[in-house]
Tab-separated table of C-alpha atoms (C1' of nucleotides) and ligand atoms in Angstrom:
chain	number	residue	atom	x	y	z
S	1	MET	CA	-0.756	0.050	-0.009
S	2	LEU	CA	1.257	3.208	-0.615
S	3	ARG	CA	4.158	2.917	-1.950
S	4	ILE	CA	7.317	5.061	-2.903
S	5	SER	CA	9.055	3.815	-5.476
S	6	LYS	CA	12.855	1.507	-5.371
S	7	LEU	CA	14.457	4.201	-7.664
S	8	THR	CA	13.061	6.714	-4.831
S	9	ASP	CA	14.602	4.741	-1.839
S	10	TYR	CA	17.806	4.930	-4.025
S	11	ALA	CA	18.017	8.718	-5.000
S	12	THR	CA	17.520	9.842	-0.978
S	13	VAL	CA	20.638	6.680	-0.623
S	14	ILE	CA	22.387	8.380	-3.030
S	15	LEU	CA	21.509	12.316	-1.829
S	16	ALA	CA	22.370	10.954	1.519
S	17	SER	CA	25.194	10.246	0.233
S	18	LEU	CA	26.659	12.727	-1.129
S	19	THR	CA	28.905	15.087	1.499
S	20	ALA	CA	27.892	18.418	1.176
S	21	GLY	CA	29.674	21.091	-0.873
S	22	VAL	CA	32.525	17.915	-2.156
S	23	LEU	CA	32.373	17.239	-6.369
S	24	THR	CA	31.749	12.869	-6.276
S	25	SER	CA	31.573	10.693	-9.541
S	26	ALA	CA	29.151	8.551	-9.924
S	27	ALA	CA	31.354	6.316	-10.202
S	28	GLU	CA	32.349	6.899	-6.497
S	29	ILE	CA	29.148	6.985	-5.580
S	30	ALA	CA	28.070	3.636	-7.256
S	31	GLU	CA	31.392	1.857	-5.812
S	32	ARG	CA	29.465	3.791	-1.343
S	33	THR	CA	25.727	2.387	-1.665
S	34	ARG	CA	26.766	-0.264	-3.743
S	35	ILE	CA	23.915	0.221	-6.189
S	36	GLY	CA	24.028	0.006	-9.699
S	37	LEU	CA	26.395	2.556	-12.089
S	38	PRO	CA	23.853	2.865	-15.057
S	39	THR	CA	20.723	3.581	-12.365
S	40	VAL	CA	22.877	5.731	-9.993
S	41	SER	CA	23.693	7.260	-13.415
S	42	LYS	CA	20.199	7.558	-14.193
S	43	LEU	CA	18.885	8.965	-10.921
S	44	LEU	CA	21.619	11.324	-10.793
S	45	LYS	CA	20.399	12.856	-13.906
S	46	GLU	CA	17.102	13.330	-13.238
S	47	LEU	CA	18.325	14.265	-9.752
S	48	GLN	CA	20.229	16.702	-11.386
S	49	HIS	CA	17.070	17.889	-13.665
S	50	ALA	CA	15.544	18.526	-10.603
S	51	GLY	CA	18.479	20.867	-9.829
S	52	LEU	CA	18.776	19.220	-6.150
S	53	VAL	CA	22.762	18.360	-6.764
S	54	ASP	CA	25.135	19.861	-9.462
S	55	SER	CA	27.216	18.438	-11.949
S	56	VAL	CA	29.855	19.182	-13.509
S	57	ARG	CA	31.560	17.603	-16.739
S	58	GLY	CA	34.582	15.998	-17.075
S	59	ALA	CA	37.417	14.834	-16.450
S	60	ARG	CA	37.729	14.779	-12.317
S	61	GLY	CA	34.470	16.068	-12.397
S	62	GLY	CA	30.926	14.645	-10.263
S	63	TYR	CA	27.811	16.217	-8.982
S	64	ARG	CA	27.426	18.143	-5.697
S	65	LEU	CA	24.407	19.079	-3.529
S	66	ALA	CA	23.012	22.144	-4.335
S	67	ARG	CA	22.007	23.026	-1.468
S	68	ALA	CA	21.963	21.991	2.281
S	69	PRO	CA	20.203	18.859	2.890
S	70	ALA	CA	18.166	20.203	5.788
S	71	LEU	CA	16.949	22.765	2.929
S	72	ILE	CA	16.072	19.300	0.864
S	73	SER	CA	12.651	17.141	1.857
S	74	ALA	CA	11.526	14.615	1.205
S	75	ALA	CA	8.471	15.972	-1.176
S	76	ASP	CA	11.163	17.541	-3.499
S	77	ILE	CA	12.985	13.972	-3.453
S	78	ILE	CA	9.932	12.069	-5.005
S	79	ASP	CA	8.485	15.024	-7.439
S	80	ALA	CA	12.439	14.551	-9.520
S	81	VAL	CA	11.841	10.817	-9.346
S	82	GLU	CA	8.693	9.907	-9.400
S	83	GLY	CA	6.753	13.317	-10.405
S	84	PRO	CA	4.755	15.376	-9.287
S	85	VAL	CA	1.890	14.940	-6.527
S	86	ALA	CA	-1.492	12.644	-7.402
S	87	LEU	CA	-3.090	10.330	-4.314
S	88	THR	CA	-5.870	9.707	-7.399
S	89	GLU	CA	-6.100	8.471	-10.709
S	90	CYS	CA	-8.275	11.647	-11.133
S	91	ALA	CA	-6.668	14.154	-9.495
S	92	GLY	CA	-4.030	15.449	-11.700
S	93	ASP	CA	-3.676	18.077	-13.795
S	94	ASP	CA	-6.043	16.259	-16.095
S	95	GLY	CA	-6.623	12.462	-14.682
S	96	HIS	CA	-10.151	11.854	-15.004
S	97	CYS	CA	-11.463	8.203	-14.390
S	98	GLY	CA	-15.054	8.132	-16.070
S	99	ILE	CA	-16.618	7.752	-13.092
S	100	GLU	CA	-16.493	11.167	-11.724
S	101	ALA	CA	-19.617	12.018	-12.474
S	102	THR	CA	-21.396	9.100	-9.171
S	103	CYS	CA	-18.355	9.854	-7.777
S	104	GLN	CA	-17.787	11.431	-4.442
S	105	VAL	CA	-14.736	10.562	-2.521
S	106	GLY	CA	-12.104	12.059	-5.159
S	107	GLN	CA	-12.093	15.805	-4.116
S	108	ARG	CA	-11.573	14.222	-0.264
S	109	TRP	CA	-8.914	11.778	-0.754
S	110	GLN	CA	-7.676	14.614	-2.692
S	111	GLN	CA	-7.002	16.659	0.164
S	112	VAL	CA	-5.724	13.306	2.435
S	113	SER	CA	-3.215	13.904	-1.201
S	114	LEU	CA	-2.230	17.373	-0.123
S	115	ALA	CA	-1.886	16.862	3.710
S	116	ILE	CA	0.980	13.601	2.859
S	117	ARG	CA	2.920	16.120	0.700
S	118	SER	CA	2.918	18.840	3.179
S	119	ALA	CA	4.184	16.599	5.871
S	120	LEU	CA	6.566	15.295	3.836
S	121	ALA	CA	7.653	18.670	2.041
S	122	ALA	CA	8.823	18.731	5.956
S	123	LEU	CA	10.917	15.769	6.094
S	124	SER	CA	14.319	16.992	5.950
S	125	LEU	CA	16.989	15.029	3.938
S	126	ASP	CA	18.933	15.877	7.471
S	127	ASP	CA	16.118	14.596	9.679
S	128	LEU	CA	16.256	11.536	7.509
S	129	LEU	CA	19.614	10.485	8.254
S	130	THR	CA	19.661	11.088	11.790
S	131	ARG	CA	19.324	7.514	13.299
S	132	THR	CA	18.824	8.500	17.045
S	133	GLY	CA	15.642	10.492	18.429
S	134	GLN	CA	11.799	9.543	17.189
S	135	PHE	CA	10.924	11.309	14.094
S	136	ASP	CA	8.778	14.132	15.228
S	137	PRO	CA	6.177	14.415	12.344
S	138	PRO	CA	4.831	17.734	11.761
S	139	ASP	CA	1.002	19.042	11.900
S	140	LEU	CA	-0.992	18.764	9.128
S	141	ARG	CA	-3.390	19.976	10.357
S	142	GLN	CA	-2.187	23.405	9.104
S	143	ALA	CA	-1.705	22.016	5.735
S	144	SER	CA	-4.775	21.449	4.275
S	145	ALA	CA	-7.008	24.551	7.141
S	146	GLY	CA	-8.099	27.255	5.774
S	147	THR	CA	-7.105	26.310	2.429
S	148	ALA	CA	-10.459	25.690	-0.365
S	149	TRP	CA	-9.690	22.505	-2.768
S	150	ARG	CA	-8.230	23.223	-5.931
S	151	PRO	CA	-6.830	21.465	-8.472
S	152	LEU	CA	-2.900	21.177	-7.649
S	153	VAL	CA	-0.971	22.656	-9.405
S	154	ARG	CA	2.586	21.234	-11.075
S	155	SER	CA	5.416	22.063	-8.179
T	1	MET	CA	4.064	9.873	-6.758
T	2	LEU	CA	2.763	8.438	-3.671
T	3	ARG	CA	-0.549	7.246	-5.262
T	4	ILE	CA	-3.622	4.599	-4.119
T	5	SER	CA	-4.345	2.688	-7.149
T	6	LYS	CA	-7.723	3.194	-9.235
T	7	LEU	CA	-9.078	-0.112	-7.493
T	8	THR	CA	-9.239	1.396	-4.192
T	9	ASP	CA	-10.580	4.436	-5.508
T	10	TYR	CA	-12.760	2.614	-6.753
T	11	ALA	CA	-13.156	0.348	-3.001
T	12	THR	CA	-13.744	3.423	-1.365
T	13	VAL	CA	-16.266	4.968	-4.085
T	14	ILE	CA	-18.279	1.345	-3.584
T	15	LEU	CA	-18.356	1.448	-0.120
T	16	ALA	CA	-19.479	5.208	-0.303
T	17	SER	CA	-23.424	3.681	-2.766
T	18	LEU	CA	-23.853	1.587	-0.576
T	19	THR	CA	-26.690	2.823	2.323
T	20	ALA	CA	-26.121	1.292	6.333
T	21	GLY	CA	-28.414	-2.168	6.773
T	22	VAL	CA	-29.618	-2.290	3.470
T	23	LEU	CA	-29.192	-5.351	1.159
T	24	THR	CA	-27.588	-4.241	-2.340
T	25	SER	CA	-26.846	-6.715	-5.140
T	26	ALA	CA	-23.143	-6.290	-7.029
T	27	ALA	CA	-25.396	-5.324	-9.563
T	28	GLU	CA	-26.954	-2.565	-8.823
T	29	ILE	CA	-23.849	-1.603	-6.798
T	30	ALA	CA	-21.801	-1.122	-11.414
T	31	GLU	CA	-25.189	0.497	-11.740
T	32	ARG	CA	-24.713	3.178	-9.371
T	33	THR	CA	-21.785	3.871	-10.420
T	34	ARG	CA	-20.548	3.143	-13.180
T	35	ILE	CA	-17.873	0.997	-12.254
T	36	GLY	CA	-18.080	-1.927	-14.486
T	37	LEU	CA	-19.618	-5.751	-13.000
T	38	PRO	CA	-17.135	-7.520	-13.054
T	39	THR	CA	-15.267	-5.553	-11.782
T	40	VAL	CA	-17.160	-4.953	-8.697
T	41	SER	CA	-17.796	-7.703	-8.548
T	42	LYS	CA	-14.361	-9.111	-7.428
T	43	LEU	CA	-13.930	-5.816	-5.290
T	44	LEU	CA	-16.576	-6.851	-3.172
T	45	LYS	CA	-15.625	-10.245	-2.572
T	46	GLU	CA	-12.210	-8.529	-1.362
T	47	LEU	CA	-14.593	-5.855	1.058
T	48	GLN	CA	-16.315	-9.084	2.093
T	49	HIS	CA	-12.506	-11.436	3.034
T	50	ALA	CA	-11.457	-8.139	4.653
T	51	GLY	CA	-14.106	-7.834	6.939
T	52	LEU	CA	-15.730	-4.507	5.918
T	53	VAL	CA	-18.764	-6.424	4.428
T	54	ASP	CA	-20.966	-8.932	4.940
T	55	SER	CA	-22.776	-10.740	2.330
T	56	VAL	CA	-26.090	-12.844	1.304
T	57	ARG	CA	-25.767	-16.177	-1.172
T	58	GLY	CA	-28.754	-16.944	-2.985
T	59	ALA	CA	-31.578	-14.709	-4.620
T	60	ARG	CA	-32.937	-11.737	-3.317
T	61	GLY	CA	-28.703	-11.596	-1.707
T	62	GLY	CA	-26.197	-8.987	-1.935
T	63	TYR	CA	-23.836	-6.927	0.197
T	64	ARG	CA	-24.051	-5.032	3.121
T	65	LEU	CA	-21.737	-2.115	5.085
T	66	ALA	CA	-20.247	-4.542	7.689
T	67	ARG	CA	-20.656	-1.655	10.725
T	68	ALA	CA	-20.941	1.523	10.567
T	69	PRO	CA	-19.576	4.535	7.838
T	70	ALA	CA	-18.309	6.154	10.836
T	71	LEU	CA	-16.183	2.837	11.829
T	72	ILE	CA	-14.094	2.707	7.941
T	73	SER	CA	-11.207	3.926	8.007
T	74	ALA	CA	-9.392	4.521	4.489
T	75	ALA	CA	-6.753	2.613	6.079
T	76	ASP	CA	-8.589	-0.853	6.280
T	77	ILE	CA	-10.088	0.080	2.529
T	78	ILE	CA	-6.257	0.386	1.509
T	79	ASP	CA	-5.613	-3.198	2.989
T	80	ALA	CA	-8.348	-4.879	1.738
T	81	VAL	CA	-8.166	-3.556	-1.677
T	82	GLU	CA	-3.503	-3.102	-2.037
T	83	GLY	CA	-2.174	-4.917	0.837
T	84	PRO	CA	-0.173	-4.149	3.712
T	85	VAL	CA	1.144	-0.814	4.721
T	86	ALA	CA	5.071	-0.898	3.131
T	87	LEU	CA	6.510	2.522	1.871
T	88	THR	CA	9.716	1.412	1.001
T	89	GLU	CA	10.885	-1.743	-1.268
T	90	CYS	CA	12.817	-3.324	2.270
T	91	ALA	CA	10.316	-2.684	4.711
T	92	GLY	CA	7.597	-5.341	5.146
T	93	ASP	CA	7.755	-8.187	6.941
T	94	ASP	CA	10.878	-9.816	4.774
T	95	GLY	CA	11.345	-7.190	2.084
T	96	HIS	CA	15.442	-6.718	1.751
T	97	CYS	CA	16.468	-4.634	-0.845
T	98	GLY	CA	20.448	-6.147	-1.729
T	99	ILE	CA	21.457	-2.421	-0.171
T	100	GLU	CA	20.588	-2.278	3.467
T	101	ALA	CA	24.144	-2.360	4.401
T	102	THR	CA	25.200	0.676	3.409
T	103	CYS	CA	21.721	2.248	4.240
T	104	GLN	CA	21.050	4.633	5.727
T	105	VAL	CA	17.453	6.218	5.128
T	106	GLY	CA	15.302	3.057	5.299
T	107	GLN	CA	14.230	3.175	9.219
T	108	ARG	CA	13.428	6.933	9.042
T	109	TRP	CA	11.049	5.900	5.706
T	110	GLN	CA	9.151	3.042	8.297
T	111	GLN	CA	8.752	6.363	10.511
T	112	VAL	CA	7.406	8.440	7.978
T	113	SER	CA	4.841	5.267	6.794
T	114	LEU	CA	3.495	5.327	10.064
T	115	ALA	CA	2.920	8.335	10.851
T	116	ILE	CA	1.209	8.604	7.215
T	117	ARG	CA	-0.534	5.801	7.656
T	118	SER	CA	-2.709	6.978	11.769
T	119	ALA	CA	-3.329	10.102	9.418
T	120	LEU	CA	-5.574	7.643	7.185
T	121	ALA	CA	-6.571	5.787	9.953
T	122	ALA	CA	-8.138	8.846	11.454
T	123	LEU	CA	-9.820	8.901	7.864
T	124	SER	CA	-13.023	8.200	7.762
T	125	LEU	CA	-15.673	7.338	5.499
T	126	ASP	CA	-18.318	9.128	6.929
T	127	ASP	CA	-15.173	11.437	6.259
T	128	LEU	CA	-14.242	10.636	3.225
T	129	LEU	CA	-18.355	11.509	1.863
T	130	THR	CA	-18.912	14.917	3.491
T	131	ARG	CA	-18.139	16.975	0.470
T	132	THR	CA	-18.814	20.411	2.485
T	133	GLY	CA	-16.375	21.853	4.857
T	134	GLN	CA	-11.900	21.384	5.272
T	135	PHE	CA	-10.786	17.983	6.243
T	136	ASP	CA	-9.500	18.431	9.141
T	137	PRO	CA	-5.979	15.922	8.917
T	138	PRO	CA	-5.036	14.189	12.937
T	139	ASP	CA	-1.792	15.598	14.122
T	140	LEU	CA	0.675	13.052	13.226
T	141	ARG	CA	2.712	13.587	16.543
T	142	GLN	CA	1.144	11.365	18.904
T	143	ALA	CA	1.358	8.831	16.299
T	144	SER	CA	4.618	8.004	16.792
T	145	ALA	CA	5.881	9.330	19.957
T	146	GLY	CA	7.101	7.879	21.740
T	147	THR	CA	7.032	4.899	20.386
T	148	ALA	CA	10.750	2.776	19.555
T	149	TRP	CA	10.658	1.765	15.471
T	150	ARG	CA	9.890	-2.150	14.898
T	151	PRO	CA	8.677	-4.079	12.034
T	152	LEU	CA	5.116	-3.233	10.983
T	153	VAL	CA	3.075	-6.392	11.346
T	154	ARG	CA	0.469	-6.991	9.578
T	155	SER	CA	-2.796	-5.498	10.391
G	1	DC	C1'	-36.385	-27.338	-10.311
G	2	DC	C1'	-34.657	-22.192	-11.682
G	3	DA	C1'	-33.479	-17.945	-11.294
G	4	DA	C1'	-30.744	-14.914	-8.893
G	5	DT	C1'	-26.806	-13.715	-6.587
G	6	DC	C1'	-22.374	-15.069	-4.678
G	7	DA	C1'	-17.721	-17.411	-3.988
G	8	DG	C1'	-13.312	-18.596	-5.961
G	9	DG	C1'	-10.055	-18.899	-9.191
G	10	DA	C1'	-7.587	-18.288	-13.301
G	11	DC	C1'	-6.665	-15.941	-17.371
G	12	DT	C1'	-4.605	-11.535	-20.549
G	13	DA	C1'	-3.697	-7.151	-21.873
G	14	DT	C1'	-2.163	-3.418	-20.143
G	15	DC	C1'	0.276	-0.081	-17.745
G	16	DT	C1'	4.623	0.945	-15.197
G	17	DT	C1'	9.306	-0.279	-12.606
G	18	DA	C1'	13.640	-1.288	-12.835
G	19	DG	C1'	17.432	-1.354	-15.540
G	20	DT	C1'	20.298	-1.827	-20.062
G	21	DA	C1'	22.869	0.129	-23.642
G	22	DC	C1'	24.680	3.756	-26.233
G	23	DT	C1'	25.820	7.943	-28.329
G	24	DA	C1'	27.309	12.885	-27.997
G	25	DT	C1'	29.333	16.540	-25.321
G	26	DA	C1'	32.869	18.635	-22.012
G	27	DA	C1'	36.739	19.956	-19.770
G	28	DA	C1'	41.839	18.377	-17.601
G	29	DG	C1'	45.791	17.594	-18.241
G	30	DG	C1'	50.381	15.983	-20.615
R	1	DC	C1'	45.291	18.864	-29.397
R	2	DC	C1'	44.812	14.209	-28.076
R	3	DT	C1'	43.818	11.279	-25.260
R	4	DT	C1'	41.327	10.034	-20.453
R	5	DT	C1'	37.471	10.350	-17.811
R	6	DA	C1'	33.449	11.850	-16.705
R	7	DT	C1'	28.819	14.489	-16.987
R	8	DA	C1'	24.094	14.752	-21.134
R	9	DG	C1'	20.430	12.060	-22.905
R	10	DT	C1'	18.586	9.038	-25.108
R	11	DA	C1'	16.159	4.785	-26.328
R	12	DC	C1'	15.508	-0.129	-25.237
R	13	DT	C1'	14.210	-4.599	-22.784
R	14	DA	C1'	12.588	-7.203	-19.325
R	15	DA	C1'	10.025	-8.054	-15.641
R	16	DG	C1'	6.542	-7.024	-12.718
R	17	DA	C1'	2.194	-4.816	-10.926
R	18	DT	C1'	-2.475	-3.645	-11.769
R	19	DA	C1'	-7.329	-3.417	-13.713
R	20	DG	C1'	-10.167	-5.712	-15.999
R	21	DT	C1'	-12.397	-10.172	-17.888
R	22	DC	C1'	-14.737	-15.361	-17.777
R	23	DC	C1'	-15.897	-18.854	-15.911
R	24	DT	C1'	-17.564	-22.377	-12.989
R	25	DG	C1'	-19.474	-24.163	-8.750
R	26	DA	C1'	-22.704	-23.452	-4.492
R	27	DT	C1'	-26.056	-21.677	-2.461
R	28	DT	C1'	-31.152	-19.287	-1.460
R	29	DG	C1'	-35.875	-17.762	-2.667
R	30	DG	C1'	-39.708	-18.689	-5.262
I	1	FES	S1	-13.070	7.877	-8.669
I	1	FES	FE1	-12.529	9.390	-10.977
I	1	FES	S2	-13.692	11.389	-9.558
I	1	FES	FE2	-13.575	9.587	-7.977
I	2	FES	S1	16.594	0.815	0.941
I	2	FES	FE1	16.432	-1.520	1.383
I	2	FES	S2	17.463	-1.233	3.792
I	2	FES	FE2	17.061	1.524	2.574
DNA sequence: CCAATCAGGACTATCTTAGTACTATAAAGG
DNA sequence: CCTTTATAGTACTAAGATAGTCCTGATTGG
C-alpha cells in the first residue's frame, strides 16, 4: 500500500551519501552505496534536472548537493524521481476516470494527498539521516486548514 | 507520486454507495457507480474477505456494510485492496533490497510510513463522504511519539 | 426445479518500474 | 590536440504490478 518506488529510496540513499560541497563521481557513489552504476547515473541525471544536485562535466567532474541537506525535502526527492503528486487517478492536471460524475470521494482523497505532501515537504534529508531520536511528524492541521480545495498544479 | 491504486478509489466509491444496513446486489452497485460489474464484483469479494462488508448469497442476496461508515477507515480500505503497509521495498515483513548494509534511510521512511498510516486510520468513510467543510487532518505527532521503531506486522 | 446471486480462481492485456546500453558532449592534463 | 575521464541525453528491454474479464461452482428464494 501506498509505497514509494525503489528508485526513490535509492535516490535518497544517493543524496545521503553526498558530502555537502564535495564533488563526487557517479562511479564513486555507486561504489559507496552498492547500487549499480547505470542506475546511479540515471538517478543523478534526474536529480540534476530537478535541481537537487549540481553537476560538473569532464575529467574530475562529478556531482554535489545543490543546497544544504536541511533544505532538501522528502517531497523534493519524490517529485524528482516519480513526478508530481496525485494520490488518485483523477486528481492530477488532466486525470479523468470515467466515473467522475458519480464519484463522491475524489476531492477528499485529494485533500488527504495534500496533507501527506505537507508532511513530506517538512521532512528534510537531514531528518532522514538522523538515526538517533524520534521522528517528530509535522502537524498536518496547518497543512490544509483554510485552503479551499482546488486542482493541484505541478510543483 | 505516492498514489493509491484506481481499484482502491473504486472500492471507496463502492462502499460510499452502500446504505448502512441495506442489502444491495453487485449489479445494482455497478449500475449506481458506473463501474463495470466484473470489477465491482471482484472488489466486493475482497472487501468481504477483509470484513468490511457482509454478504448474503442466493436469490435476493447482496452486500451491506459490516459496520457503521464512521468505523471504516481509509486505511482499512487500502489494506483490503492493496495489502499491508510498506512505504519502502525493504520495510515489510521480509523485504530486503541488497543495499541494506549501506542504507541509512530505511528506518526513517518506515517511521514516515507509520505516520501516514495513522493519518489514514483516522479518516473514516464518513469523512470521505462529507463534501462540505474542511478536512481536519489528525495530528500525526501522537502517531509515532514514544514508539520505538520496529518492523511492522500485518494489521 | 429454476433463476438470481455470491465465491473462488484462472486468465489476459496493459501499464509501470527497474535496469541497461549507446552515442554525444564537455573538461583536464600532458 | 589528443587522450582520458566524466556527465547528458535518449532509446531500449525485461520483469513485474495493475486492471479488467471470464468461467465454473455453491447457495438461497420462489
Ligand atoms: S474515481 Fe475518479 S473522480 Fe473519483
Ligand atoms: S533501500 Fe533497502 S534498507 Fe534502505
